[in-house]
Coordinates of C-alpha atoms in Angstrom, one line a residue:
Chain A
M1 CA 77.9 47.1 124.9
K2 CA 78.2 44.6 121.8
D3 CA 77.4 42.1 123.7
R4 CA 74.1 44.1 125.2
K5 CA 73.0 44.3 121.5
K6 CA 74.1 41.0 120.6
F7 CA 72.2 39.4 123.8
R8 CA 69.2 41.1 123.1
Q9 CA 68.8 40.6 119.0
K10 CA 68.4 37.2 120.1
F11 CA 65.9 37.6 122.3
L12 CA 64.4 39.3 119.8
R13 CA 64.8 37.1 116.9
R14 CA 62.8 34.6 119.2
L15 CA 60.2 36.6 119.7
P16 CA 57.6 34.7 117.1
T17 CA 57.1 38.2 114.8
V18 CA 55.9 38.8 111.9
Y19 CA 54.7 41.1 109.7
E20 CA 51.2 42.2 110.2
V21 CA 48.8 42.5 106.9
A22 CA 48.8 46.3 105.8
E23 CA 47.7 48.1 102.7
D24 CA 50.7 47.2 101.2
S25 CA 49.8 43.5 101.3
E26 CA 46.7 43.6 100.6
L27 CA 48.1 46.6 97.2
L28 CA 49.6 43.0 95.9
L29 CA 47.5 40.4 96.5
E30 CA 44.4 42.9 94.2
A31 CA 47.4 42.9 91.6
A32 CA 48.5 39.1 92.0
M33 CA 45.1 38.6 92.1
E34 CA 44.3 40.1 88.9
E35 CA 47.3 38.5 86.7
V36 CA 47.9 35.0 87.2
K37 CA 46.3 32.8 85.7
E38 CA 46.2 29.1 86.3
E39 CA 49.2 27.5 84.2
D40 CA 51.6 30.1 86.6
V41 CA 54.8 28.7 88.1
V42 CA 54.5 30.8 91.4
I43 CA 57.0 32.1 94.4
E44 CA 56.7 34.3 96.2
I45 CA 59.4 36.0 98.0
G46 CA 59.4 37.6 101.7
A47 CA 55.3 36.0 102.6
G48 CA 55.2 36.7 105.8
S49 CA 51.9 35.0 107.5
G50 CA 51.4 33.6 104.0
F51 CA 48.3 36.1 103.6
V52 CA 48.7 36.5 99.4
S53 CA 49.8 32.9 98.0
E54 CA 47.4 31.9 101.0
K55 CA 44.0 32.8 98.1
L56 CA 47.0 32.1 95.3
K57 CA 46.6 28.0 96.4
G58 CA 45.0 26.5 93.3
K59 CA 45.4 29.6 91.0
C60 CA 48.1 28.2 89.9
K61 CA 50.3 25.3 88.7
F62 CA 52.8 25.7 91.5
L63 CA 53.5 27.8 94.4
L64 CA 56.0 28.3 96.8
A65 CA 56.1 30.6 99.2
T66 CA 60.1 31.9 100.8
D67 CA 61.0 34.1 104.0
I68 CA 63.8 34.8 105.5
N69 CA 61.3 34.9 109.1
P70 CA 61.6 31.7 110.4
H71 CA 58.2 32.1 112.6
A72 CA 56.5 33.4 109.1
A73 CA 57.6 30.3 107.3
K74 CA 56.1 28.0 110.0
M75 CA 52.6 30.6 109.9
C76 CA 53.2 30.1 105.6
K77 CA 52.9 26.3 107.1
E78 CA 50.5 26.6 108.7
K79 CA 48.1 27.7 105.9
G80 CA 49.4 24.1 104.4
L81 CA 51.5 26.4 102.3
E82 CA 55.0 24.8 100.6
V83 CA 57.4 27.0 102.1
V84 CA 60.9 27.9 102.2
I85 CA 63.4 30.0 104.8
A86 CA 65.6 31.5 102.8
D87 CA 67.8 35.2 101.7
L88 CA 65.4 36.2 98.4
F89 CA 66.4 33.3 95.5
R90 CA 69.5 32.4 98.0
G91 CA 68.6 28.2 97.3
I92 CA 65.9 28.6 94.8
K93 CA 66.4 27.5 91.5
G94 CA 64.7 26.8 88.1
K95 CA 62.9 30.3 87.0
F96 CA 59.0 31.2 87.3
T97 CA 56.4 32.9 85.2
L98 CA 55.5 34.9 87.8
I99 CA 57.5 36.3 91.0
L100 CA 55.6 38.9 94.0
F101 CA 57.4 40.6 96.2
N102 CA 56.5 43.2 98.7
P103 CA 59.4 44.3 100.0
P104 CA 60.2 46.0 102.8
Y105 CA 60.9 49.8 101.5
L106 CA 61.5 52.2 105.3
E107 CA 64.7 53.7 104.8
L108 CA 65.6 53.2 109.0
E109 CA 67.4 55.5 111.0
E110 CA 70.5 53.3 112.9
E111 CA 68.4 54.0 116.7
E112 CA 65.8 52.8 115.1
K113 CA 67.1 49.3 114.3
V114 CA 66.7 47.4 116.9
G115 CA 67.3 43.7 115.4
D116 CA 64.1 41.9 115.4
W117 CA 62.4 40.1 112.5
L118 CA 59.9 42.7 112.7
E119 CA 63.1 44.7 111.9
K120 CA 64.0 42.7 109.0
A121 CA 60.8 42.9 107.0
I122 CA 60.8 47.2 107.4
D123 CA 64.1 48.0 106.5
G124 CA 64.9 48.3 103.3
G125 CA 68.0 49.4 102.7
R126 CA 70.2 52.2 101.6
G127 CA 67.2 54.4 100.2
G128 CA 65.2 52.1 101.4
I129 CA 65.8 50.3 98.0
E130 CA 69.1 48.2 98.7
V131 CA 66.7 44.7 99.2
S132 CA 64.3 45.8 96.8
V133 CA 67.3 46.7 94.0
E134 CA 69.1 43.0 95.0
F135 CA 66.0 41.2 94.3
L136 CA 65.1 42.4 91.2
K137 CA 69.2 41.5 90.0
Q138 CA 68.9 38.0 91.3
A139 CA 65.2 37.4 89.6
K140 CA 66.4 38.2 86.8
E141 CA 67.5 34.8 85.9
K142 CA 64.4 33.2 87.8
L143 CA 62.3 34.5 85.1
K144 CA 60.9 32.0 82.6
E145 CA 60.4 33.8 78.8
N146 CA 57.7 36.5 79.5
G147 CA 57.4 36.1 83.2
R148 CA 55.7 38.5 85.5
I149 CA 57.2 40.6 88.8
I150 CA 54.7 42.0 91.1
L151 CA 56.9 44.2 93.0
I152 CA 55.3 46.9 95.7
S153 CA 57.0 50.3 95.8
S154 CA 56.7 53.4 98.3
S155 CA 56.0 57.1 97.0
H156 CA 58.2 57.8 98.9
N157 CA 61.4 56.2 97.3
F158 CA 59.2 55.3 93.8
E159 CA 62.2 57.5 91.3
R160 CA 65.2 55.9 93.1
L161 CA 63.4 52.5 92.5
K162 CA 62.4 53.2 88.7
E163 CA 66.1 54.6 87.7
E164 CA 67.2 51.2 89.0
I165 CA 64.8 49.0 87.4
E166 CA 65.8 50.6 84.1
K167 CA 69.2 50.8 84.3
L168 CA 68.8 46.9 85.4
G169 CA 67.4 46.7 81.3
Y170 CA 63.3 45.9 82.9
K171 CA 60.3 47.7 81.7
F172 CA 57.1 48.1 83.9
E173 CA 53.8 49.5 84.4
V174 CA 51.9 50.8 87.6
V175 CA 49.4 48.5 87.5
K176 CA 47.1 49.6 91.0
K177 CA 48.1 52.3 93.3
R178 CA 47.1 52.8 97.2
K179 CA 46.7 56.2 98.6
L180 CA 47.5 56.3 102.1
F181 CA 48.0 59.0 105.0
F182 CA 51.6 59.7 104.0
E183 CA 52.0 58.1 100.9
E184 CA 51.3 56.3 98.1
L185 CA 52.0 53.3 97.2
Y186 CA 52.0 50.9 94.2
A187 CA 52.1 48.0 92.7
L188 CA 54.4 47.6 89.8
K189 CA 54.8 44.9 86.9
I190 CA 58.0 44.3 85.9
Q191 CA 59.6 42.5 82.9
I192 CA 62.4 41.9 81.2
Chain B
M1 CA 58.8 19.8 102.3
R2 CA 57.4 17.5 99.3
K3 CA 60.4 15.9 97.6
K4 CA 59.9 17.2 94.5
L5 CA 60.8 20.4 95.8
L6 CA 64.3 19.0 95.7
D7 CA 63.4 20.0 92.2
I8 CA 64.3 23.5 92.1
L9 CA 66.3 23.5 95.5
A10 CA 70.3 24.0 95.4
C11 CA 73.6 24.9 97.9
P12 CA 72.9 28.5 98.1
V13 CA 76.5 28.8 98.7
C14 CA 77.7 27.5 95.7
K15 CA 74.9 26.6 94.0
G16 CA 76.1 22.5 94.1
D17 CA 73.3 20.0 93.9
L18 CA 71.2 18.8 97.3
R19 CA 70.3 15.1 98.1
L20 CA 68.0 14.5 100.9
E21 CA 68.5 12.8 104.1
V22 CA 65.0 11.6 106.0
K23 CA 65.1 11.6 109.7
E24 CA 61.3 11.5 109.6
E25 CA 58.2 11.5 106.8
N26 CA 54.9 10.7 106.2
E27 CA 53.3 10.1 102.9
E28 CA 52.8 13.1 102.1
E29 CA 56.4 15.1 103.1
V30 CA 59.6 15.3 104.9
L31 CA 58.9 16.5 108.5
E32 CA 62.9 16.2 109.6
G33 CA 66.3 15.9 107.9
F34 CA 68.4 17.6 106.0
L35 CA 69.9 18.7 102.6
I36 CA 73.1 18.5 102.4
C37 CA 75.0 20.0 99.8
D38 CA 76.5 17.0 97.2
N39 CA 79.9 19.9 95.8
C40 CA 80.9 21.5 99.6
N41 CA 78.7 19.3 102.0
E42 CA 77.3 21.4 103.6
R43 CA 74.2 20.3 105.4
Y44 CA 71.1 22.7 105.8
P45 CA 67.3 21.2 108.1
I46 CA 64.5 20.0 107.4
E47 CA 62.5 21.0 110.5
E48 CA 58.6 20.6 110.9
G49 CA 58.3 20.4 107.3
I50 CA 60.4 23.4 106.6
P51 CA 63.5 23.3 104.9
N52 CA 66.3 26.0 106.2
L53 CA 68.1 27.1 103.2
L54 CA 69.7 30.2 104.9
P55 CA 73.7 30.3 104.5
P56 CA 75.6 29.3 107.5
E57 CA 76.5 32.6 108.5
L58 CA 73.3 34.1 108.4
R59 CA 71.8 31.1 109.9
D60 CA 73.3 31.6 113.0
K61 CA 73.7 36.0 113.1
L62 CA 69.4 35.6 112.3

């Protein structure tokens, strides 16, 4: 059974599945466009197809896109972006004035987990916030003084995330929202 | 990958500094090669201009 799962996962991972632009991507773009300044040194974690980073090119001093999915990194590269394949901030040193992330924020059941790249893009871990919290823990040392983070959150787990944000010593404000059918999305501006 | 990017990259395993081994480059960037950790000697591939900084256990698993 385990071998079949591994085989299927390896097969699925060869498929160039990249998270398709959705309302959360657009929300991050809107918030980022309003926040970005010419002097900003920017990193977008989990840039996916490069939808957001592409529009920020030329609007800031430096921009790096990252994604854990090599197919996503390829799409970013094709858009002319500087990109690295990385797991959150592992392998990235240096500090940034603006950090962007549209994280996976769903809480998936075991049966829903097939091990393909889409799962990596949507599975937020325990409570749907595990990835966001790990991101925030790592981001603390990657923020320049007065640096800002823009992070997308869902009403499904916003309250839980809020607690963790405060526990980590950050302050935040909701700078944009978008109401969807079953949930509301928030763009959070988070600072130390 | 532009060579300047080395300034902000480090070994994901031990945080050591990385040095560049170029196999193929053009005037603007490195297309193929490796980033090698000065400290632990781990090698990270650069393919089609994209460095892969996943630690070895993730690189094989994913």
